[in-house]
Amino acid sequence: MEELTAKQLRDKIASGQIKSLDAVNDVFSRIEKYEPVIGAYISTFKEQAIEQAEQVDKKVSAGEPLGQLAGVPIAVKDNMCTTFGATTCASKILENFHAPYNATAVEKLIAADAVIIGKTNLDEFAMGSSTENSGLKKTVNPWDTTRVPGGSSGGATASVAARMCSAALGSDTGGSIRQPASFCGVVGLKPTYGRVSRYGLVAYGSSLDQIGPVTQTVEDAALMLNVIAGHDSSDSTSVNETIAPTYDYLEKLNEPVEKLKIAVAPQLNAGADQQVQNTLHEAINIYKNLGAEIIEVKMPHLDYAIAAYYIIATAEASSNLARYDGVHYGHRTQNPKDYVEVYSKSRAEAFGQEVKRRIMLGTYALSSGYYDAYYLKALKVRNLIRSDFTKAFEKCDCVMMPVAPTTAFKIGEKTSDPLQMYLSDIYTIAANLAGIPGISIPCGFDDKDLPIGLQILSPAFTEDKLLRIAKMYEKENNWYDKRPNI
Amino acid sequence: MADLQYKIIVGLEIHVQLRTKSKMFCSCALEFGAEPNSRVCPVCLGMPGSLPVMNKQAFEYSVLAGLALNCNIPMFTKWDRKSYYYPDLPKNYQISQYDLPLSEKGFIEIPLESGETKRIRIIRAHLEEDAGKNVHSASSYSQVDLNRTGTPLLEIVTEPDMNSGAEVRALAVELQRLVRFIGVSEADMQKGHMRFEPNINMKIIRNGKEYRTPIAEVKNLNSFRALERSVTYEAQRQLSEFLETGIEFGMGNKTTRGWDDEKEMTVLQREKEEAHDYRYFPDPDLVPVELTQEWLDEIKSRLCELPLKKQLRYVQEYNLSDYDAGVLTADRATADFFDEVVNAGGDPKRVCNLLTQTGLKITKEKNCNITDLPVTPKGMADLAKMVDEGTISASSATTIFEAMVQTGKQPDVLASELNLVQKSDAGELESIVDQVIAENSEAVADVISGGKKEKKARGFLMGQVMQKSKGQANPKVVSEILAKKLK
């Protein structure tokens, strides 16, 4: 059953060929087998999942209408609120936090008859590129268990790669879906900012955060986006459909984009590992053979993306994470001498190193006397990066580049050098700053048999086209058929 | 003795709670006195993952208030986060407006005791969310009630244009009337709907040299009385402090003080203005608000003649007393009703008397607006006209007004039903007068002789006529007949 994509499984469940209950039991038997090695999940909900599956099976036999994800086992990154289980953000400060509501994206999954089987590990509050910053557990890469799965949605991508779920929801603030998708050999889509409601997604960098699917195939990504996209009156930054309509992303998925024009920025790609560069080159050649025109563009301001990102994201984070203070919920220190100590000790005790580092950075960037030099300047850079993309998209349909400069690195390799770690997001961050959609699809393996991803970026709210472009490549290759040998 | 002149200088920050049904960024009800933490939701509790959504009504009310305060209304405004840690602030930041407030550079006219008005400049008015309340107990912990969290507050900041406690009070009272008048706030002091923070210092000229005393900010005053007294007290205190120590205004020597209502004095809260760094930055969860001309025009159309202007007009055009004009303009419903009655032909003075002496007594008893009574402006104007035309007496008008409130009937109908139509027919009244003259020769003599007793005797004869007519004689006509007959 693990051979089936989410879409195939859904169709077989809907036609009665497979029972959802069997699919869910199958997934849980895989979790029992592989989870002790992989460590993808912070929590699982077997009983609830079985109940949900049985309900879907009942619907099937009663001939009732079925949701688009009927009976399909789905995992959710543990920074999205759920009324069931805890919502921890992989942080000790929220270890026992039970949200009183579901994130809108989770609600939409449930409404589409998906079976939510568990919540996946992440870097604490989604801050990191390897999932090593989780305050609760360690996740390894299914392709090589001595290596990181990438991050911050490392639990989600590892669980899809190990087929411990059919698909998952991740979140992407600076590459947190695309980079781990690339490391784990799965598909990761970061939609346009505003395409998917952020309501119930625990905020890290509010102007950058976006929920998106982690899947086995491009088709599954389209299916998941069908379910989660759309305006939400609870999220002021989610875009109204009159301004940018959503589509049935599956509908024209198999139609190639005609007269496809692809842009590459050679000077950017030069920083990547040679094998990554070669693989990218081969992927682009495939498009060329399909009739695409390749042009070169200069995106001069992308060099400053990391600097701008680590000011904007940390500034927002320093404010977003101020609420975890031990007063209203979450970890509270024992025997504080006054209310100030409730704050300082609770936070000192429960936040991890990287979270503290980013809170400090962001607080500094917003402080009076530094605001103009840092935060304001970062916003200006952000605008320049946006216009780099706008100019590029005047000449092409999409920009292609690596997802990450390397394949999955060794556990512990970069933990002592945060700046090296930050550099693993060099290719993904720009899309968040510009608010545009980006997808990572498997496009080959390096000499250590580690997956490499191809990143495709397209203009805001053109996920329909982006998915079609990705699908063109996927049809020519069967990378997704290759499975990790755990 | 040194030559000493001084002047008190006061600027005000005022927080006005808007009268929206729900909170600023969520749909929780605004309710005073509810069970602690019963009017809360994930958004106003600042739960992880929750997001604010702007209350459009609160924004429109604020723009309306900005317009009434003669402010510029920029077409683009945005939300900022103001960061500080306090247990009554669940997110540890307050959503407020920093560098682009929704209104700025206005003024308000306030009435002075002299009968003149004074213009106080408004620096800005912006919208923000209120915090909750810390409830301190005698034990080693405090409790937090978050019902108030997220309540929409309009913060109004004036220039330091006031120069006495009385002026500060006049501004506060006028602002209360204004926000009630335009319907954006109940401005109920008891419920904390208006809170004041005056910034006070003194300009002192001694032997031709000018000095300024350090600024004191008095926090969180919620009555007009405390506001006025704290300002007056501060003036005295700062003056004596200056004379004693000579300390002048300088960087960082602003103090924060509280008002002790029992001792009637301000008390020091913070010695030096702490270097607050609120780390303001634009709230990424909220989109900026862009006004369109149509939207602004629509809000503008809800504006009306403002109460102070109306009050002055009533005094000048209608010759009403300042007091009566003030009563009529205390709230919008009464003022609008009064205007409509006058437009329907009621004599302003007559209508004013009926309204202030009878109408508002009834609305106070019933705790309602004048417009809630089943009395139309037209009916009220007719009633006033009936008095002026002598159809009914002034005292009958009160009776008829009360009956109108009870029955909803028209005044002329009620006048006949209640037998209150005056007899004005000269022929009929003349025979009654003749009869009275014939029966009271002594009083008649007193009137004709014109001595000390004349006034009393004339009154007596009038009374007799009224009695014989069962109170229905028109006193004006009767006195004319009497005057003619007793020349």
PDB file of C-alpha atoms in Angstrom, chain A residues 143 178-179 181-186 272-283 401-408 440-455 473 479:
ATOM      1  CA  TRP A 143      18.018   7.998   3.129  1.00  0.00           C
ATOM      2  CA  ARG A 178      11.432  23.072   0.280  1.00  0.00           C
ATOM      3  CA  GLN A 179      14.843  22.433   1.834  1.00  0.00           C
ATOM      4  CA  ALA A 181      11.790  18.115   0.889  1.00  0.00           C
ATOM      5  CA  SER A 182      14.970  18.286  -1.163  1.00  0.00           C
ATOM      6  CA  PHE A 183      16.998  16.496   1.552  1.00  0.00           C
ATOM      7  CA  CYS A 184      14.368  13.749   1.867  1.00  0.00           C
ATOM      8  CA  GLY A 185      13.604  13.289  -1.835  1.00  0.00           C
ATOM      9  CA  VAL A 186       9.959  14.368  -1.705  1.00  0.00           C
ATOM     10  CA  ALA A 272      26.290  25.365  -4.858  1.00  0.00           C
ATOM     11  CA  ASP A 273      28.080  22.042  -4.567  1.00  0.00           C
ATOM     12  CA  GLN A 274      29.277  20.799  -7.984  1.00  0.00           C
ATOM     13  CA  GLN A 275      27.012  17.743  -7.996  1.00  0.00           C
ATOM     14  CA  VAL A 276      24.024  19.930  -7.180  1.00  0.00           C
ATOM     15  CA  GLN A 277      24.963  22.247 -10.053  1.00  0.00           C
ATOM     16  CA  ASN A 278      25.336  19.346 -12.468  1.00  0.00           C
ATOM     17  CA  THR A 279      21.981  17.901 -11.519  1.00  0.00           C
ATOM     18  CA  LEU A 280      20.322  21.274 -11.974  1.00  0.00           C
ATOM     19  CA  HIS A 281      21.914  21.547 -15.380  1.00  0.00           C
ATOM     20  CA  GLU A 282      20.597  18.123 -16.397  1.00  0.00           C
ATOM     21  CA  ALA A 283      17.119  19.008 -15.189  1.00  0.00           C
ATOM     22  CA  MET A 401      17.681  27.205  -9.086  1.00  0.00           C
ATOM     23  CA  PRO A 402      18.936  24.694  -6.557  1.00  0.00           C
ATOM     24  CA  VAL A 403      16.915  24.212  -3.393  1.00  0.00           C
ATOM     25  CA  ALA A 404      19.969  24.000  -1.185  1.00  0.00           C
ATOM     26  CA  PRO A 405      23.711  24.310  -1.812  1.00  0.00           C
ATOM     27  CA  THR A 406      24.313  20.719  -0.653  1.00  0.00           C
ATOM     28  CA  THR A 407      22.528  17.473  -0.049  1.00  0.00           C
ATOM     29  CA  ALA A 408      21.661  16.384   3.486  1.00  0.00           C
ATOM     30  CA  SER A 440      11.046  21.597  -4.644  1.00  0.00           C
ATOM     31  CA  ILE A 441      10.875  18.395  -6.679  1.00  0.00           C
ATOM     32  CA  PRO A 442      13.273  15.438  -6.649  1.00  0.00           C
ATOM     33  CA  CYS A 443      15.678  15.689  -9.574  1.00  0.00           C
ATOM     34  CA  GLY A 444      18.403  13.172  -8.869  1.00  0.00           C
ATOM     35  CA  PHE A 445      20.895  11.795  -6.392  1.00  0.00           C
ATOM     36  CA  ASP A 446      24.484  12.545  -5.502  1.00  0.00           C
ATOM     37  CA  ASP A 447      27.295   9.984  -5.317  1.00  0.00           C
ATOM     38  CA  LYS A 448      26.255   9.097  -1.758  1.00  0.00           C
ATOM     39  CA  ASP A 449      22.774   8.300  -3.018  1.00  0.00           C
ATOM     40  CA  LEU A 450      21.310  11.335  -1.297  1.00  0.00           C
ATOM     41  CA  PRO A 451      18.392  13.104  -2.994  1.00  0.00           C
ATOM     42  CA  ILE A 452      18.810  16.443  -4.749  1.00  0.00           C
ATOM     43  CA  GLY A 453      15.940  18.846  -5.351  1.00  0.00           C
ATOM     44  CA  LEU A 454      15.116  21.217  -8.179  1.00  0.00           C
ATOM     45  CA  GLN A 455      13.543  24.500  -7.127  1.00  0.00           C
ATOM     46  CA  TYR A 473       9.646  17.302 -15.419  1.00  0.00           C
ATOM     47  CA  TRP A 479      12.738   9.752  -9.101  1.00  0.00           C
TER      48      TRP A 479
END
